[in-house]
XYZ file of C-alpha atoms in Angstrom:
539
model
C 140.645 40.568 14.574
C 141.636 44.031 15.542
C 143.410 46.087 13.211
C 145.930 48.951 14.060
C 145.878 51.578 10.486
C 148.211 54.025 9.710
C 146.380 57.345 8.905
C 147.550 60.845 8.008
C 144.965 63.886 9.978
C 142.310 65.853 7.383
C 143.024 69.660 7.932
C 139.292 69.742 7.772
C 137.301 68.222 10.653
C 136.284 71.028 12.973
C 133.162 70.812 14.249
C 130.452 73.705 13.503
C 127.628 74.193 15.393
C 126.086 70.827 14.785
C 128.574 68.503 14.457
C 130.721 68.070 11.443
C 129.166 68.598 7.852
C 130.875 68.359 4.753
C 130.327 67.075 1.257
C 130.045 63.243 0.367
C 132.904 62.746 -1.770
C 134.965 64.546 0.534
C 133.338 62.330 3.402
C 134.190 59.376 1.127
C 138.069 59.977 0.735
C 140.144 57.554 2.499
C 139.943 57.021 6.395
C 138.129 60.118 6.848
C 135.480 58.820 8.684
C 137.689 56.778 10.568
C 139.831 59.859 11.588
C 137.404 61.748 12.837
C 135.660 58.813 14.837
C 139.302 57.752 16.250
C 139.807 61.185 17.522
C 136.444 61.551 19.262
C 137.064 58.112 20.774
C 140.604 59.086 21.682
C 138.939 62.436 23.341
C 136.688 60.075 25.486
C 138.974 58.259 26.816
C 138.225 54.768 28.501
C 135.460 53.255 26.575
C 135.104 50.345 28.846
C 131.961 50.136 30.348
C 129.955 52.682 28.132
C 127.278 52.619 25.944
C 126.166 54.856 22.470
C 123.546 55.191 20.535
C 124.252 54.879 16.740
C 121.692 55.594 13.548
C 121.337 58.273 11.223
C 118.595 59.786 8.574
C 119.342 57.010 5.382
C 120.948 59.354 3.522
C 123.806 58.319 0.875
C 126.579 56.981 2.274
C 125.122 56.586 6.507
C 124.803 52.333 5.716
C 128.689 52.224 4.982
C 130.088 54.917 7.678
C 127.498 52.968 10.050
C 129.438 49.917 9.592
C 132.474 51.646 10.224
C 131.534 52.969 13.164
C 130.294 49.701 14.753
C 133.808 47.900 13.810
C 135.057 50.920 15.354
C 133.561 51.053 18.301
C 134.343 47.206 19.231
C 137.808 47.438 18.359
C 137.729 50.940 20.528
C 136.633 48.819 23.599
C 133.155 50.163 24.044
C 130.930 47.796 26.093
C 127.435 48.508 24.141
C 126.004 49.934 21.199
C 122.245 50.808 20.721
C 121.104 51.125 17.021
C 118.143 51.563 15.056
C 116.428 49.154 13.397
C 118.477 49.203 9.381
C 120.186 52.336 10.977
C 117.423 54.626 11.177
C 116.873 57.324 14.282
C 116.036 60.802 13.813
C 118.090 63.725 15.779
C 115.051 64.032 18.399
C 114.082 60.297 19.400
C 118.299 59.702 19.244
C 118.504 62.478 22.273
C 114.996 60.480 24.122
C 116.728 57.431 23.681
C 120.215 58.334 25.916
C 117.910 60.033 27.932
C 115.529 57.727 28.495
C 118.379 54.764 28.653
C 121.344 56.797 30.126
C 123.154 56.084 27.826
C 127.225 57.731 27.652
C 125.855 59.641 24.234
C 125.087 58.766 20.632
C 126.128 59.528 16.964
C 123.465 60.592 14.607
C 124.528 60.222 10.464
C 123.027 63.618 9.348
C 123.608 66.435 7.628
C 120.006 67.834 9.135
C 118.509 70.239 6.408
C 121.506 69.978 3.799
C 120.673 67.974 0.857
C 122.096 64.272 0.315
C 123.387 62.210 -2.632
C 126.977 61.235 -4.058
C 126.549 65.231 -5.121
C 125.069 66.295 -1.149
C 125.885 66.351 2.446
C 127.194 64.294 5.116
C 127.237 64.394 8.737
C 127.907 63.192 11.585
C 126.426 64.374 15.035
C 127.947 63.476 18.367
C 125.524 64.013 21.486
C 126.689 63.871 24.883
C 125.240 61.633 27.806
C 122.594 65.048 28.060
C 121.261 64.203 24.197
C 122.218 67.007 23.262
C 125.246 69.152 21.556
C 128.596 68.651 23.144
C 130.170 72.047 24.843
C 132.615 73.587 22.715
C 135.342 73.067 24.524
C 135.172 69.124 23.871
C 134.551 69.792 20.356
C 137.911 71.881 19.978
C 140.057 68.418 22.005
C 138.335 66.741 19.054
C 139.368 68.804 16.472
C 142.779 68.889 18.254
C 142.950 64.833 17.978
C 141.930 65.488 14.358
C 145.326 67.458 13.891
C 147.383 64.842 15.028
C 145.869 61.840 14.645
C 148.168 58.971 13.232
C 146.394 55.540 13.243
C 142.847 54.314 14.066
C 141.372 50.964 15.523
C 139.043 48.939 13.737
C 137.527 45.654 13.994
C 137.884 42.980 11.164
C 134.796 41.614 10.535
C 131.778 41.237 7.620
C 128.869 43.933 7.828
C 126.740 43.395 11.268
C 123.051 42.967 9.659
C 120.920 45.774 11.252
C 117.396 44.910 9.449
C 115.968 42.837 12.589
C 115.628 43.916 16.048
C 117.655 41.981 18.822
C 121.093 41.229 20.537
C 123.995 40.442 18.858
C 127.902 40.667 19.816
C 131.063 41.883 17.936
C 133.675 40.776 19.738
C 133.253 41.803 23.595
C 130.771 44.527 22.571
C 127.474 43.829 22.773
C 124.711 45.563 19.957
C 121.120 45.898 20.253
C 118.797 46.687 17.513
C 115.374 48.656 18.550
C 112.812 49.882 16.869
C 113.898 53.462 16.988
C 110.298 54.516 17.077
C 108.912 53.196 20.627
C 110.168 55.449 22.923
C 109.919 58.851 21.186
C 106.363 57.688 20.363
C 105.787 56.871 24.641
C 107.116 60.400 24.934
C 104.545 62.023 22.574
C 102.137 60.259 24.258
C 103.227 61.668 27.680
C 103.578 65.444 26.721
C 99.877 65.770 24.623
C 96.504 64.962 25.049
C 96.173 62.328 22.385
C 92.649 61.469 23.052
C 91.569 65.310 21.892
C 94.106 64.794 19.098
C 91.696 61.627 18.169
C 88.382 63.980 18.576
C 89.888 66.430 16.117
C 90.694 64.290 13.406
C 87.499 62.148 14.146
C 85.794 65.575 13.635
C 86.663 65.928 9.946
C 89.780 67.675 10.305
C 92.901 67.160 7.572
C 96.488 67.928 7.310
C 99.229 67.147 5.164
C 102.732 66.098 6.373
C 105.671 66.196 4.557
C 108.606 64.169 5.868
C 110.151 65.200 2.529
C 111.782 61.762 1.929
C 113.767 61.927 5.077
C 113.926 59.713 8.397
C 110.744 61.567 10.360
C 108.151 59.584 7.449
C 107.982 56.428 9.193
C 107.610 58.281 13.018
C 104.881 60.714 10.774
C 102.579 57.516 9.807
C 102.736 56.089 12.747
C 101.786 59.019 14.697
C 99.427 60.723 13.289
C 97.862 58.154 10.950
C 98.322 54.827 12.690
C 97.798 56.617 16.294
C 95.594 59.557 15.950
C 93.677 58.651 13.040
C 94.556 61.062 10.403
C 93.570 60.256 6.952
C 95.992 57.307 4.781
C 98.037 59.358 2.681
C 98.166 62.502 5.222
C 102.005 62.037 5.177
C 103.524 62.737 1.816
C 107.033 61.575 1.099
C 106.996 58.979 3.683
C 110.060 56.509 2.767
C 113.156 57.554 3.709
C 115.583 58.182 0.532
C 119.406 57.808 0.715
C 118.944 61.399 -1.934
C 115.759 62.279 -0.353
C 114.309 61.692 -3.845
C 115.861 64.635 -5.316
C 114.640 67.092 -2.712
C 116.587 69.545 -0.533
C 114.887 68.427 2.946
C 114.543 71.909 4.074
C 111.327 73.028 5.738
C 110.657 76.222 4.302
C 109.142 78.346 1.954
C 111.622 77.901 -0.988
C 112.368 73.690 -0.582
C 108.980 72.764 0.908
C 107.235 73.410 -2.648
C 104.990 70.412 -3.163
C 103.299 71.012 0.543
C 103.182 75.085 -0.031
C 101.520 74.333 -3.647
C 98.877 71.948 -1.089
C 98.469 74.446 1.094
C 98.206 77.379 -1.628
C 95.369 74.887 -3.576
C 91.428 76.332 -2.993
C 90.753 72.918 -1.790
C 93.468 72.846 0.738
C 93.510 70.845 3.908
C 93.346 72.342 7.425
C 96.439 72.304 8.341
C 100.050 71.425 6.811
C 103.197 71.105 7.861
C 107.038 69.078 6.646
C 110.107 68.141 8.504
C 113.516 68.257 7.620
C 116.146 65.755 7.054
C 116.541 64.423 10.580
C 113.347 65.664 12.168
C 114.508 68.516 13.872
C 112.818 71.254 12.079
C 109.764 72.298 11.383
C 107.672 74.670 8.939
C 103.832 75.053 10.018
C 101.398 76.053 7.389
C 97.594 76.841 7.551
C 95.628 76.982 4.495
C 97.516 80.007 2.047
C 98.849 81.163 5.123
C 102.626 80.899 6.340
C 103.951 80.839 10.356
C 106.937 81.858 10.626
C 109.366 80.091 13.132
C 109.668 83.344 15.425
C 105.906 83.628 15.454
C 105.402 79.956 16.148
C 107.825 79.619 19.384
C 106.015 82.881 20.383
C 102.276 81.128 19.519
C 103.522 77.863 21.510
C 104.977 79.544 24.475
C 101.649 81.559 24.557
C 99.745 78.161 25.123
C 101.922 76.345 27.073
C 99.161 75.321 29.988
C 97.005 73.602 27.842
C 99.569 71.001 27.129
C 99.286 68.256 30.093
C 103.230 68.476 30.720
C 102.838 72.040 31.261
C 100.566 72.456 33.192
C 101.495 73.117 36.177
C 103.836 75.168 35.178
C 107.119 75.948 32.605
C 110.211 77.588 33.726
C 110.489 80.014 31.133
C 111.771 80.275 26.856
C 115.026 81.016 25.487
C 115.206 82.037 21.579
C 118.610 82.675 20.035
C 119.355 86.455 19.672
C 119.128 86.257 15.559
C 115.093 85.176 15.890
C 112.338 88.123 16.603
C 111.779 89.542 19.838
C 108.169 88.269 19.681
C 108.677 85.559 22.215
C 109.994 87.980 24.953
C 106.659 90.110 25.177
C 104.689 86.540 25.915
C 107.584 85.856 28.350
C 106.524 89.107 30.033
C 102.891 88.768 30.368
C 103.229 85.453 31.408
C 106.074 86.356 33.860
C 108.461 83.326 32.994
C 112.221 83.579 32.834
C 113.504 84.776 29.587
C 117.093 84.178 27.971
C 118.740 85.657 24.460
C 121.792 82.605 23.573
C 124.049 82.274 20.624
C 122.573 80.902 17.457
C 123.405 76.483 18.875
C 121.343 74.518 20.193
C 123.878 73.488 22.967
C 123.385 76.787 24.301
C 120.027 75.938 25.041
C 121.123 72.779 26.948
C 122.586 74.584 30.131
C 119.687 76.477 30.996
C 117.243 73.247 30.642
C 119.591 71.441 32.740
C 119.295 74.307 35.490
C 115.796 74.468 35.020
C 115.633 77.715 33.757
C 113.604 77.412 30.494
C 111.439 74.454 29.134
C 110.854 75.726 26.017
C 112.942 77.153 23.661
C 113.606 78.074 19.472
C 115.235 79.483 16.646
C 114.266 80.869 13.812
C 115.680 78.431 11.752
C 112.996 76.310 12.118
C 113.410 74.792 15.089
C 111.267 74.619 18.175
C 111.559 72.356 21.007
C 111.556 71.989 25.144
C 113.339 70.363 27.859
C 111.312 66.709 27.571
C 114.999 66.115 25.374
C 118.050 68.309 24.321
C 117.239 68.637 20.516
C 115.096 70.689 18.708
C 111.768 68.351 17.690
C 109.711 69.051 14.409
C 106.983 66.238 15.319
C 106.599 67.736 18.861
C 106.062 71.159 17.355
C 103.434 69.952 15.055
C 101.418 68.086 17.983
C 101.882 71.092 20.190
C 100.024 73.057 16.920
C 97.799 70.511 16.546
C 96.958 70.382 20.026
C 96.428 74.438 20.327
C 93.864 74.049 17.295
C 91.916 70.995 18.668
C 91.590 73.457 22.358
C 90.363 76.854 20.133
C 88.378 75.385 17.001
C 90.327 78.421 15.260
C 92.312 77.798 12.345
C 96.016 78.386 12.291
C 95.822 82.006 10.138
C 93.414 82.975 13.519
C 95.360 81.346 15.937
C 98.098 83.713 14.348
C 95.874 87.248 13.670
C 94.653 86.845 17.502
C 98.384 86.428 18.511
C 99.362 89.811 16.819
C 95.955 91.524 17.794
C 97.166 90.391 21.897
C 100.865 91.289 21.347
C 101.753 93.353 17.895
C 103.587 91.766 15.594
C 107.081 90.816 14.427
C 107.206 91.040 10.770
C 110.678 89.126 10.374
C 112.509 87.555 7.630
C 116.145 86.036 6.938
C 118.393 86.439 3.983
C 120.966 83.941 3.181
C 123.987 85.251 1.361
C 125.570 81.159 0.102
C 128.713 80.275 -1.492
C 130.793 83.137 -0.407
C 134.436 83.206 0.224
C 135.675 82.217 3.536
C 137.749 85.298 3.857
C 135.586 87.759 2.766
C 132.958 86.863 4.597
C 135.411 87.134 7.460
C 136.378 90.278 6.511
C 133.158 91.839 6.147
C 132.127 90.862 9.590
C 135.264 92.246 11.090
C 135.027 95.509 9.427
C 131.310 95.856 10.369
C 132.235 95.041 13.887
C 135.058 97.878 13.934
C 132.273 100.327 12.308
C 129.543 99.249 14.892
C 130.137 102.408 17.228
C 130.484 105.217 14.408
C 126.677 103.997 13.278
C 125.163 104.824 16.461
C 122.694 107.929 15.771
C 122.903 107.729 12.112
C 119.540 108.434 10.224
C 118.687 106.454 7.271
C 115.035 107.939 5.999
C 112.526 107.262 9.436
C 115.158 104.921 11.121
C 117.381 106.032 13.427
C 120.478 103.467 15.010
C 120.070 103.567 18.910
C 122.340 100.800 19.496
C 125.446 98.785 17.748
C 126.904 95.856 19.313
C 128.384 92.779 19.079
C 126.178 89.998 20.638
C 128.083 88.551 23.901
C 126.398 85.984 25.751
C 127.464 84.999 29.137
C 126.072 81.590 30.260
C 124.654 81.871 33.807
C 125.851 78.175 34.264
C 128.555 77.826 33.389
C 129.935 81.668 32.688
C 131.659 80.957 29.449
C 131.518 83.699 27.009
C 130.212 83.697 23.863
C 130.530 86.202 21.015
C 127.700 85.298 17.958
C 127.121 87.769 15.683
C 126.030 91.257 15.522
C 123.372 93.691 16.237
C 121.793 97.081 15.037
C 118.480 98.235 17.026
C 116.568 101.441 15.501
C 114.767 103.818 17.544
C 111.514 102.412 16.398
C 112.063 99.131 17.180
C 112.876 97.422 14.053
C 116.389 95.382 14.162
C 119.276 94.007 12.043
C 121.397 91.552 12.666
C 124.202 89.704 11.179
C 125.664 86.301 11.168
C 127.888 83.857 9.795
C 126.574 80.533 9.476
C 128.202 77.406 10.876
C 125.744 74.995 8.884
C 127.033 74.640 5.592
C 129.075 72.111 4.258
C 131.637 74.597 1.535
C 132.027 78.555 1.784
C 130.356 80.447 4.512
C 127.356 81.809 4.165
C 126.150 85.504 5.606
C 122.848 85.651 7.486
C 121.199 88.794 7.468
C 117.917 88.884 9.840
C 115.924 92.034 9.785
C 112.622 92.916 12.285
C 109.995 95.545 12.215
C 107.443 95.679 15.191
C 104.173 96.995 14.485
C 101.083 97.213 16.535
C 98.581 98.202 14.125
C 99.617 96.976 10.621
C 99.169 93.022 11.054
C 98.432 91.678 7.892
C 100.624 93.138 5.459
C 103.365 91.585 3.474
C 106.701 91.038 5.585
C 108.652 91.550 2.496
C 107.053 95.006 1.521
C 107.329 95.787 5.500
C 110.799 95.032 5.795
C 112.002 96.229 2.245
C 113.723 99.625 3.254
C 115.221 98.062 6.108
C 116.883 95.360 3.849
C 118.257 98.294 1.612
C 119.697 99.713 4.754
C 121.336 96.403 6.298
C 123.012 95.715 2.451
C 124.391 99.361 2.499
C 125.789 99.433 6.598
C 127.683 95.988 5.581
C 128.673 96.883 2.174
C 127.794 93.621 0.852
C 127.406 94.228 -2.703
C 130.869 95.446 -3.303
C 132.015 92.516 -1.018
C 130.710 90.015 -2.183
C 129.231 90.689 -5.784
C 125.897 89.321 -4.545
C 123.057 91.559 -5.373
C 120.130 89.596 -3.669
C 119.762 87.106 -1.220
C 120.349 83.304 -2.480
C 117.773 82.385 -0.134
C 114.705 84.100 1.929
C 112.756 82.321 4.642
């Protein structure tokens, strides 16, 4: 019943910073899936004896590369496979579960915050026994199995039914469906105070969720509606879609429309906030009034003791180097450790393990701490919601009394999609080369102090890490650059810019940071590189 098939390797099926992302149909070509599942197997090793975690977000094409996967991994020799009831789990509760469980790792089907459809994204991530990211350096063996692979393993066999929870066996493997929302739901329960949460929506208080037809809908209802008492309906876009109902499940300011155009409404509720794809992200919204991911870490790290798991205490925050330098002033006055990592969430991993940070976030919507090794959307939100039950303030003055205590980050990112591989690799590389001639250069009131490649060097481990680039001015506003390892075709050129202001707090960030955006498209030439004028996307 096990079947030996010849293969020929994908050039294609290097890993990026979350796992491997690429589009459907080119997901759906012949033993491609397989490959790439063959060679992480083949990287393991001896499969005998451990146990995975397998479920993904529902989006198009997870139900058939699930079944794969499971004929795979009996044929492979693994001992046990955990999976969620009709293959759901979201990227956070995955990472509690082999936590929680010890289990060897897990795969998660998701292409996170990329869209999904015959005409979308596909993913597939692969968490280590930590539940979170694998290191790089197992990620390139993979890739190198990828290069050479020349047959796969696979277990003969109709679908294994996945709709009822229970024990069943394929073969000497043994597979357990759960309910994949128990134990992230104990966990929530741990980390908050869910009785205030109960007081504050028994007082009146409303919100809108939107799980924006992604796998976070059915965790949403039960949490906040079922549990806490939130009002029926709170979470919008609750079922999860296999094309997420036509929406791009990206928690921002462009994707998130029908929550912003809640939020925006004169009868708005409290508080709003979505998820993306596989419940990772996060976007935070008070009534017309926008948080920005930098500001939010900064807001959460700020109020760390009133959270029962924290109170006694967090080691310190990491942020990756591309998100605002807000968090490091609260890091200061509260006089926890403070880190600056590549833009990965495995970077983060090290120094939780080492007990060096709890909390940690980027500013592409993600937020998170060390109760598991993923970013967490729904933990954000309850840490939000738990901040406004302790003040009474809303979340605009929960915000304004932030920047009145610390000044104030006015930050936003510009995506530059779609562009040529090459050039974009050439553009970098030439700005690199031209970092050192900048330094002292005026342009109008800003003046370059500093131009550098950003190096990180783990204190863990001490690999080295090179991620992007950095231009500070003399009056503390910053650029930085980045290519993105996210997509799924092209490459696509981040461009983060920051202006620090003490006074000015509630002006428009794009109006703040327009001069500075003229001057970062200028330095990097990327009009005549790349023909783009403006920014595809701004969050």
């Amino acid at each position: 019943m096990i079947k030996t098939v010849k293969t020929s390797p994908y050039n294609d099926q290097k890993m990026g910073t979350a796992g491997l992302r690429r589009k459907s149909k080119v997901v759906m070509q012949p033993n491609y899936v397989e490959n790439f599942m063959q060679s992480i197997f083949n990287t393991i090793g001896s499969l005998n004896g451990k146990t995975f975690l397998l479920g993904g977000d529902g989006r198009f094409y997870n139900d058939i590369a699930i079944q794969k996967i499971i004929k795979m991994a009996a044929a492979n020799g693994v001992s046990k496979l955990i999976i969620g009831q009709n293959g759901y789990v979201s990227t956070p509760a995955g990472s509690r579960i082999i936590l929680k469980n010890k289990l060897n790792g897990g795969f998660v089907l998701s292409a996170s915050h990329n869209p999904g459809g015959i005409n979308g994204d596909f993913g597939i991530k692969y968490a280590n026994e930590t539940g979170g990211q694998i290191p790089s350096a197992v990620s390139d063996r993979i890739y190198q199995e990828t290069q050479k692979i020349s047959e796969y393993k696979i277990f003969e066999t109709d679908d294994i039914k996945l709709d009822k929870i229970g024990r069943q066996k394929l073969g000497d493997m043994e597979i357990e469906i759960i309910d994949p929302l128990n134990d992230y739901v104990e966990m929530m329960e741990n980390i908050f105070d869910f009785s205030a949460l109960k007081k504050l929506f028994k007082s009146g208080f409303t919100m809108k969720f939107d799980a924006m037809n992604a796998v976070t809908g059915p965790y949403a209802v039960r949490i906040f509606e079922d549990i806490l008492g939130a009002a029926k309906g709170s979470v919008i876009n609750a079922k999860p879609l296999p094309d997420f109902g036509g929406l791009h499940p990206d928690p921002n300011l462009l994707y998130a429309k029908e929550l912003l155009a809640i939020m925006n409404a004169d009868n708005a509720p409290d508080f709003g906030a979505a998820n993306d794809g596989d419940g990772d992200r996060n976007m935070i919204l008070g009534k017309k009034f926008f948080v920005s991911p930098s500001d939010s870490l900064a807001i959460l790290t700020d109020y760390y003791p009133i959270i029962p798991a924290y109170k006694n205490g967090i080691f310190g925050v990491a942020k990756s180097a591309a998100t605002s330098t807000a968090v490091s002033r609260v890091a200061k006055a509260h006089d926890i450790g403070y880190y600056e990592v590549p833009t990965g969430w495995k970077y983060f991993v090290n120094l939780m393990d080492s007990n060096r940070i709890t909390i940690c976030g980027e500013e592409s919507f993600g937020t998170g701490s060390s109760h598991i090794r993923e970013k967490d959307g729904i933990w954000a939100v309850l840490f939000w919601l738990s901040i406004i039950a302790e003040t009474g303030m809303s979340v605009e003055e929960i915000a304004l009394d932030h920047w009145k205590k610390y000044g104030r980050s006015y930050y936003l990112r510009y995506d530059f999609d779609g562009l040529d591989t090459k050039a974009a690799d050439s553009l970098m590389a030439d700005l690199e080369n031209k970092l050192p001639t900048l330094v002292g250069n005026h342009y109008g009131e800003y003046k370059i102090t500093q131009a550098r490649p950003f190096v990180y060097n783990d204190p863990v481990d001490h690999s080295s890490t090179k991620n992007g680039l950095i231009i500070n001015f003399e009056n503390g506003s910053r650029i930085v650059y980045r290519l993105s390892g996210t997509g799924s075709s092209g490459a696509t050129l981040r461009v983060y810019l920051e202006n620090y202001n003490r006074t000015d707090l509630k002006e428009d960030p794009h109006e703040m940071l327009e001069d500075l955006l003229e001057i970062a498209m200028e330095i990097a030439e990327i009009t005549a590189r790349t023909g783009k004028q403006h920014a595809d996307v701004i969050t």
